[in-house]
XYZ file of C-alpha atoms in Angstrom:
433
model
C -76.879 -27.171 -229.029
C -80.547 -27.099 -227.745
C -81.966 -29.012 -230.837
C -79.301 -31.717 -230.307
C -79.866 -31.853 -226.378
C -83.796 -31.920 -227.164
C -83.325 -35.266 -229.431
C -81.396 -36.779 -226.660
C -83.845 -36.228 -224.237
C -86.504 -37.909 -226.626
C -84.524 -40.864 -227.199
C -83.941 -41.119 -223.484
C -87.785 -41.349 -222.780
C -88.172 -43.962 -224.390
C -87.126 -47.107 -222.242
C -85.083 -49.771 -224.045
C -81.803 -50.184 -224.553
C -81.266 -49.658 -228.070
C -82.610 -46.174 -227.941
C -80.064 -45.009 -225.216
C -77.546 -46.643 -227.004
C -78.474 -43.921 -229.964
C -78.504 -41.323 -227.176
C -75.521 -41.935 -226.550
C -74.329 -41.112 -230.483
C -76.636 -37.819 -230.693
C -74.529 -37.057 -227.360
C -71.335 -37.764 -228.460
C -72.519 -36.024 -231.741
C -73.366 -33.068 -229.726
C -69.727 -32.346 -228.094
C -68.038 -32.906 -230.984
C -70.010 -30.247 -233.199
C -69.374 -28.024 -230.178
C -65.894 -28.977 -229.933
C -65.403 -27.730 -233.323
C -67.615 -24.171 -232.757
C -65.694 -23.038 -230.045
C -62.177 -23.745 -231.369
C -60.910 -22.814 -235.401
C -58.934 -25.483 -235.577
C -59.351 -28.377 -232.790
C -56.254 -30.415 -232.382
C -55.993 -33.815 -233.641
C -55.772 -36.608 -231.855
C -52.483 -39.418 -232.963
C -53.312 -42.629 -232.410
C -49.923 -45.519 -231.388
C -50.016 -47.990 -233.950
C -51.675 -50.733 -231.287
C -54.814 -48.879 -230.260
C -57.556 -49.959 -227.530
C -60.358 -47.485 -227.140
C -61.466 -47.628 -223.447
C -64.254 -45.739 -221.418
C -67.738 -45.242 -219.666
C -69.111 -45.146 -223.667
C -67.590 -45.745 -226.481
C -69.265 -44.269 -229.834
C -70.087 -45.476 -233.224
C -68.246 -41.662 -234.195
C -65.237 -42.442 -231.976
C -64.989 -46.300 -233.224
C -64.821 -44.375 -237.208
C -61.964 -41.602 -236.355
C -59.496 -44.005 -235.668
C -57.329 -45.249 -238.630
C -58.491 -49.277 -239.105
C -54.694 -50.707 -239.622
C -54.298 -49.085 -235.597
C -57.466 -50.125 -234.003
C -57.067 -53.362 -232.211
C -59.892 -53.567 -229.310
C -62.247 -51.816 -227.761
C -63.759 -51.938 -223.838
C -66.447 -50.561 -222.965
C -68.485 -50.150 -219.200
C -71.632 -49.804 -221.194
C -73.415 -51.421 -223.707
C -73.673 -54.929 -224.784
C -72.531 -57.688 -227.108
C -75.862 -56.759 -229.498
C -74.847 -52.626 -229.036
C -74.381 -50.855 -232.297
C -70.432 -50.300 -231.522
C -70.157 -54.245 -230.821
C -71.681 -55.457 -233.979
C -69.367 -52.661 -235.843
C -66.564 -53.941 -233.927
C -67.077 -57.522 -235.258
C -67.733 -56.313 -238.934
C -63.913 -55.036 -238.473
C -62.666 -58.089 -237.151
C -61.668 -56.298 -234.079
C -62.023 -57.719 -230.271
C -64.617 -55.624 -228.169
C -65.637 -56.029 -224.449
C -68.860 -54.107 -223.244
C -70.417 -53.910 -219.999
C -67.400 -53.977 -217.918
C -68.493 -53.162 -214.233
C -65.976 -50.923 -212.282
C -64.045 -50.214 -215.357
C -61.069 -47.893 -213.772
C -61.046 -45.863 -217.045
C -58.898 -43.021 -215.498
C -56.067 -45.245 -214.442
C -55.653 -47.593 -217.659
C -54.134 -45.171 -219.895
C -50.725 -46.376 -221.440
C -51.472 -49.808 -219.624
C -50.920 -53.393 -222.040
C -54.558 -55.137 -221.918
C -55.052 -58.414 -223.196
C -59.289 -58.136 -224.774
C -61.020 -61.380 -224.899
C -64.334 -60.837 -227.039
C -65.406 -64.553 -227.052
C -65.570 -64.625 -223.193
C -65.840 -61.407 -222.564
C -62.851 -60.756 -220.618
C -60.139 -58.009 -219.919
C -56.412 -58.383 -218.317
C -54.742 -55.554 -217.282
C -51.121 -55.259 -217.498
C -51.489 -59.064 -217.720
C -49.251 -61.713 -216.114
C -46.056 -63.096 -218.726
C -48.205 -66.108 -218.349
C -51.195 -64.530 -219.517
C -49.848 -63.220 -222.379
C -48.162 -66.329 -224.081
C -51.624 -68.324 -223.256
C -53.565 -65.150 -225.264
C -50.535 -64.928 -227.918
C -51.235 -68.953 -228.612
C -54.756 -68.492 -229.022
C -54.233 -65.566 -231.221
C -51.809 -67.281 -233.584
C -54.035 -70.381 -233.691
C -56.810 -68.061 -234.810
C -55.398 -66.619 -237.397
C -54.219 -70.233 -238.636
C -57.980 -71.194 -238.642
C -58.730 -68.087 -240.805
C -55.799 -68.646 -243.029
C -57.227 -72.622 -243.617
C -60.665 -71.142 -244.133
C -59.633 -69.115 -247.126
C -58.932 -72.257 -249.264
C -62.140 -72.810 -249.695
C -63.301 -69.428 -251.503
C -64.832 -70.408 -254.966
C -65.514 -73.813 -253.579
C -69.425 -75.028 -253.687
C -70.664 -75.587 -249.500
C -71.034 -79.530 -249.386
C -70.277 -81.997 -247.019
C -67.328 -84.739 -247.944
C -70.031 -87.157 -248.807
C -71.334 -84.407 -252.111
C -74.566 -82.953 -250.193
C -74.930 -79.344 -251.136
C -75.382 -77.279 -247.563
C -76.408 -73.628 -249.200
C -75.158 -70.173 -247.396
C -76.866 -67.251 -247.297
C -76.243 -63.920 -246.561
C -78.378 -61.924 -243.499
C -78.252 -58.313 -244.941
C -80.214 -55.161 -244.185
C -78.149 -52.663 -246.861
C -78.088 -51.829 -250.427
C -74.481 -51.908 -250.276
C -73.700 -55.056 -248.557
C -75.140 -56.977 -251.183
C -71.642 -55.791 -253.978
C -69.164 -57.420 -251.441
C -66.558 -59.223 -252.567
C -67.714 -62.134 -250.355
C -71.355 -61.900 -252.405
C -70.766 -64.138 -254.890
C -69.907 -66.726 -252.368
C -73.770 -67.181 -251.276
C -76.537 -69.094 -252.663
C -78.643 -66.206 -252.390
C -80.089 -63.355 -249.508
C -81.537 -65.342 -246.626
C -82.608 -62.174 -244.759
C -83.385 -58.816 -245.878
C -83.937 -56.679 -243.256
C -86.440 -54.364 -244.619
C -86.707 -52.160 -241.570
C -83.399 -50.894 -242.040
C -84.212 -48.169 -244.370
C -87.229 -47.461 -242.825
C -84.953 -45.995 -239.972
C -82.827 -43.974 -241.631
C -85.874 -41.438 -242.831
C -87.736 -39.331 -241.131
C -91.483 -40.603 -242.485
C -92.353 -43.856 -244.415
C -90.921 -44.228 -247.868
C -93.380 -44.035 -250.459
C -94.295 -47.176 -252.568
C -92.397 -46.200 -255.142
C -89.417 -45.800 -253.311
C -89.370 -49.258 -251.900
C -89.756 -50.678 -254.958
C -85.882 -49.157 -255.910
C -84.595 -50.272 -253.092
C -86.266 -54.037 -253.031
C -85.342 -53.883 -257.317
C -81.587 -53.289 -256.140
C -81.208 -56.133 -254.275
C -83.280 -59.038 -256.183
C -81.170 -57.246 -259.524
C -77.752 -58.137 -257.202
C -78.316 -61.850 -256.727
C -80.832 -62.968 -259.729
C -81.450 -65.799 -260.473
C -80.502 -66.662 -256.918
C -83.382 -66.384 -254.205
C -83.699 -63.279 -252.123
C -85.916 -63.487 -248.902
C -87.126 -60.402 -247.802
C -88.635 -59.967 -244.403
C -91.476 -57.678 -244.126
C -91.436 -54.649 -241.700
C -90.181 -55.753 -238.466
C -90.313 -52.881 -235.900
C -90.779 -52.315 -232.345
C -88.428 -54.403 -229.305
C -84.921 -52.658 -230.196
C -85.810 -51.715 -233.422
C -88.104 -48.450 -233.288
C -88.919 -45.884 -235.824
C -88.356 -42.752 -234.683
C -91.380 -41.186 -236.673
C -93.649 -43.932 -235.319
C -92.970 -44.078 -231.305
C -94.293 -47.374 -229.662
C -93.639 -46.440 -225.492
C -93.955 -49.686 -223.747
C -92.670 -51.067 -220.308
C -91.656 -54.335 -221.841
C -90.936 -53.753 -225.563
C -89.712 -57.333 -226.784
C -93.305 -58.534 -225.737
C -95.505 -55.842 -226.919
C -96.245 -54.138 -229.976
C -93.995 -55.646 -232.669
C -93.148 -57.207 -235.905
C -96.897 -58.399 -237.450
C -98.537 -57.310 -234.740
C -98.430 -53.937 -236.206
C -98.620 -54.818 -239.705
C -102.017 -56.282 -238.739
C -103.058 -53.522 -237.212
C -101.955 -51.228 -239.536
C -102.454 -52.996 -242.671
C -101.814 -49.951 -244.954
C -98.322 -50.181 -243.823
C -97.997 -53.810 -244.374
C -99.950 -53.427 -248.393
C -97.182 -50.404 -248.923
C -94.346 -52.710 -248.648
C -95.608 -56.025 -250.224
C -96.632 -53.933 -253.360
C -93.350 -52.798 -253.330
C -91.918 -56.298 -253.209
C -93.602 -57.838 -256.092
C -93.205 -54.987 -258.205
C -89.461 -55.018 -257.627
C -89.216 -59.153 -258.598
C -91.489 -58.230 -262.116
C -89.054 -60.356 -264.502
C -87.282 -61.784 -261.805
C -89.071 -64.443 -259.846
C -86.718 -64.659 -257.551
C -88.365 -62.908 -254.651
C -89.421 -64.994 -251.371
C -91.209 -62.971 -248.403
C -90.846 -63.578 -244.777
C -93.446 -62.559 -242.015
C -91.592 -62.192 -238.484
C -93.022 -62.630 -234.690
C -95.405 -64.937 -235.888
C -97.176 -66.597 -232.751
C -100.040 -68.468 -234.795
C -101.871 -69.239 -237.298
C -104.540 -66.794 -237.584
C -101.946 -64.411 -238.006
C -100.325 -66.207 -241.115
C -103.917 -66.438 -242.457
C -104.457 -62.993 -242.245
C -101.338 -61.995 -243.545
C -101.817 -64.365 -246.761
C -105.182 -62.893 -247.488
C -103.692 -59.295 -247.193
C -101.028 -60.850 -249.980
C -103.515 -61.821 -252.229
C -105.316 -58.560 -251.868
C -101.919 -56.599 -253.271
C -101.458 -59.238 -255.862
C -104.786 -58.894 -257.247
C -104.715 -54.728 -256.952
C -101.190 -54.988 -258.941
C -102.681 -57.418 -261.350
C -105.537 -55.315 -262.004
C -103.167 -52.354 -262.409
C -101.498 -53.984 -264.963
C -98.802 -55.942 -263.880
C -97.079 -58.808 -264.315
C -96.750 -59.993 -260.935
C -96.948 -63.389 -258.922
C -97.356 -65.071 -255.846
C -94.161 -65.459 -254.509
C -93.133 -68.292 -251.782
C -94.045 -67.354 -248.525
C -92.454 -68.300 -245.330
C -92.328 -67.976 -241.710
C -90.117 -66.871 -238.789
C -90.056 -69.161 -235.862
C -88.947 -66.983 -233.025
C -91.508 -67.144 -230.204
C -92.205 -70.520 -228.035
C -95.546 -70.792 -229.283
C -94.626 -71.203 -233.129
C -92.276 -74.422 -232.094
C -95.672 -76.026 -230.526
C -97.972 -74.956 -233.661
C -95.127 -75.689 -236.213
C -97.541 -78.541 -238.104
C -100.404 -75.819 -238.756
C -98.042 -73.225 -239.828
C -96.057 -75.417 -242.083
C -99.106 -76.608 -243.805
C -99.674 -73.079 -244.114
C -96.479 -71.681 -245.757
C -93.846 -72.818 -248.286
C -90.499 -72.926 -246.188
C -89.335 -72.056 -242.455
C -86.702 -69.571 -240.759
C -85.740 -69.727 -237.241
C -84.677 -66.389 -235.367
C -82.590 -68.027 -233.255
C -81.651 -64.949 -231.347
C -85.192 -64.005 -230.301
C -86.204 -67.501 -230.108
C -83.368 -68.084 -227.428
C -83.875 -65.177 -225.379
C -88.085 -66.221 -224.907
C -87.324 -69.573 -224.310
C -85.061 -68.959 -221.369
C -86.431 -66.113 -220.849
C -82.944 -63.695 -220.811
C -83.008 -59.997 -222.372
C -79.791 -60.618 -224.318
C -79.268 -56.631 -223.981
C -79.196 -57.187 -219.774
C -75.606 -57.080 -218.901
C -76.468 -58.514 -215.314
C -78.076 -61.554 -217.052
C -75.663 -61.760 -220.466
C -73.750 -64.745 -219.302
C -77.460 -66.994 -218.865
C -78.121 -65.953 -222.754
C -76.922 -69.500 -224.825
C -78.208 -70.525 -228.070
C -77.115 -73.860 -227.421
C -78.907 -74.636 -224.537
C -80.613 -77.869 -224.785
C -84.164 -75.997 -224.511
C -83.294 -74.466 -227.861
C -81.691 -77.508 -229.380
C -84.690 -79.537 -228.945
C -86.923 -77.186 -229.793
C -84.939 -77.059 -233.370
C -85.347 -80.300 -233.610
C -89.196 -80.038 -233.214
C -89.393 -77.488 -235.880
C -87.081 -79.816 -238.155
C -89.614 -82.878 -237.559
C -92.963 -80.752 -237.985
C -91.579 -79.252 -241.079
C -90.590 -82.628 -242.577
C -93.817 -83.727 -242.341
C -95.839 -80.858 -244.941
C -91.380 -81.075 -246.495
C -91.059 -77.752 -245.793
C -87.390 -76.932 -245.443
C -86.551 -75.302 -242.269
C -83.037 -72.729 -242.004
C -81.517 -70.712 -239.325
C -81.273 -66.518 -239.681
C -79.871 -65.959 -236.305
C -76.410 -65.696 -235.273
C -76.364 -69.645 -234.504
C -76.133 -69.587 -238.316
C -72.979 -67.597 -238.401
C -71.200 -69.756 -235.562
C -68.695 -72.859 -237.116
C -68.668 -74.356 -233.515
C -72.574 -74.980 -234.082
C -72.352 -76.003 -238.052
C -72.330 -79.771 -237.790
C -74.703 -79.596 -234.703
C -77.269 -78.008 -236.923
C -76.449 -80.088 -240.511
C -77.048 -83.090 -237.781
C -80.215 -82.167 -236.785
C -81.543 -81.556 -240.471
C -81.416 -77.658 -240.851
C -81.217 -77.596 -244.696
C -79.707 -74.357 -245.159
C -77.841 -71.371 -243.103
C -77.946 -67.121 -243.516
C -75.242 -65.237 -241.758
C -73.465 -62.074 -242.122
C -70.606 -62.052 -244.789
C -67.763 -62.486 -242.274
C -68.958 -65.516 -241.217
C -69.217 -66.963 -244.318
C -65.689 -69.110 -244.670
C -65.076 -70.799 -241.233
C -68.954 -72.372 -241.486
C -68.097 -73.050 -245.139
C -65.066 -74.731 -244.238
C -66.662 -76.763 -241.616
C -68.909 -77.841 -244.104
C -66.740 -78.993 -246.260
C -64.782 -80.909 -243.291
């Protein structure tokens, strides 16, 4: 009990949201674990077949104990639409509210509530005319994901034959033996920092290189983009602590592999040994902000492809890209396009500098909008700078994964898309349309 209350004080200390959103599990964690110590044989808990999880927090643990043909929303009066139970939520399919203010937890129990995810909205014991208005919706949804289906096994082309490829935004071994894998033209978006924080130190060279070999094995001969190590913001290790009073504009992403360049060798030593044979490796450097950064980075490449070479083997010079995700990359686009073979824009990061909205702020959620006309046109910036050097420019963020935006961004000449594997048939099929 004191170990477990001593890691939730340390993630408490440090200030950002997704750390006290782990507190919150080690917490939870904590009661159950004594739960279990002081009674044999705790009882356990039947859930109705139609069941909404409701309170103050809801956990990750909680979400998991309750059988997936009865869970059917969730509401929340903390956390966020990025939380970890939120993106589970949508990996399920199932409707989930968070950071409800005055949430009467106690006095909802038994009640009917009608859970709008999209607009974040929740109707208690709604009005008859509430409910046929929701029921409508709901049917017409599932229509839309019914017509979707019919075009599984179908190539991702618009009516008039131009291919439009989808990719997959992954960050697990695992994720990549889906049954929706086959559907993609390749990995747009390895998270590599993912396994980084499920350890408790860095994993050794050699270990990367069986993890990076897994995934360029699952999709060769299609392309697999691998982002080097992007920590910091809401993504800290908990072996390497960065403490900072404004997270998402301090110590992150390159910034640190710069600074600590051993870190940054480790990893793209890994990567090319993992794509010997395969050559179908492509690596991505995040939070770039210019170009002295890019040329930095490159000449730390070479440096691991020449040690490797030396060492005997067969590697090469993959292509190299760049993430645009911070205001200043739109305005330098030409110079880092004549710099690098192809572009990725973070539209999630890239939205919330450029209007300048923490999308993990509850208070300030509703001014978060990836298609505000500041972020269209500075797409279409990035499109025209990268036509110039014909670099081809794609989206990574969860624009990508949205069928409302899918023509917006074919319009505006994004070449290709990476999303998470539920997305994949409603932007498919709106390709295809």
């Amino acid at each position: 009990r004191e170990s477990i209350h001593a890691h939730a004080q340390v993630f408490e200390a440090m200030d950002d949201s997704y750390l006290r959103e782990r507190a919150s599990d080690i917490r939870d964690l904590g009661r159950r674990i004594l739960t279990h110590l002081q009674s044999g044989s705790p009882d356990k808990q039947d859930y109705p077949a139609e069941t909404i999880l409701v309170g103050d927090e809801v956990s990750a643990v909680q979400l998991a104990e309750v059988p997936k043909d009865r869970l059917v929303g969730i509401v929340a009066a903390s956390g966020s639409s990025s939380s970890h139970v939120a993106i589970l939520a949508r990996a399920m399919g199932v409707p989930a509210v968070m950071g409800v203010t005055d949430l009467p937890v106690n006095r909802i129990n038994d009640r009917e509530l009608v859970i709008d995810g999209y607009r974040g909205r929740v109707y208690v014991s709604p009005a008859a005319s509430v409910k046929v208005e929701y029921e409508r919706l709901a049917d017409e949804e599932r229509a839309l994901t019914a017509e979707a289906e019919t075009v599984r096994g179908l190539p991702p082309e618009s009516t008039d034959g131009v291919a439009f490829p989808l990719f997959l935004n992954t960050g697990l071994v695992h994720e990549t033996g889906n049954h929706n894998s086959e559907e993609f033209a390749g990995i747009g978006l390895y998270r590599t920092e993912l396994p980084f924080m499920v350890r408790d130190r860095f994993p050794a060279e050699s270990v990367q290189v069986l993890n990076y070999r897994r995934v360029l094995e699952a999709f060769a001969p299609r392309p697999v983009t691998l982002r080097t190590l992007d920590i910091g913001g809401d993504k800290p290790l908990p072996y390497f602590p960065v403490v900072e009073q404004n997270p998402f504009l301090g110590w992150r992403g390159v910034r640190i592999s710069l600074d600590h360049p051993e870190i940054f060798l480790t990893q793209v030593r890994a990567m090319l040994r993992a794509a010997v044979d395969l050559d179908n490796l492509r690596i991505m450097l995040p939070m770039i902000t210019g170009v002295a950064e890019v040329d930095e980075l490159k000449l730390l490449l070479t440096r691991a492809c020449d040690e490797l070479e030396e060492e005997g083997y067969a590697v090469r010079m993959p292509p190299i890209g760049v993430m645009v995700e911070v205001p200043s990359a739109v305005f330098m686009i030409e110079e880092l396009a004549r710099r690098v073979d192809f572009i990725s824009v973070g539209t999630n990061d890239l939205t919330q500098y450029l209007l300048a909205v923490d999308r993990n702020n509850t208070r300030v959620a509703g001014l978060y909008d990836d298609l505000h006309p500041t972020v269209l046109r500075a797409l279409e910036q990035v499109v025209r700078g990268a036509r110039l050097f014909n670099r081809p420019v794609g989206i990574c963020g969860e624009l990508a994964g949205n069928p409302m935006a899918t023509a917006l961004l074919m319009g505006l000449g994004v070449e290709s898309l990476s999303m998470s594997a539920g997305s994949l048939m409603k932007v498919k099929w709106v390709v295809r349309s």
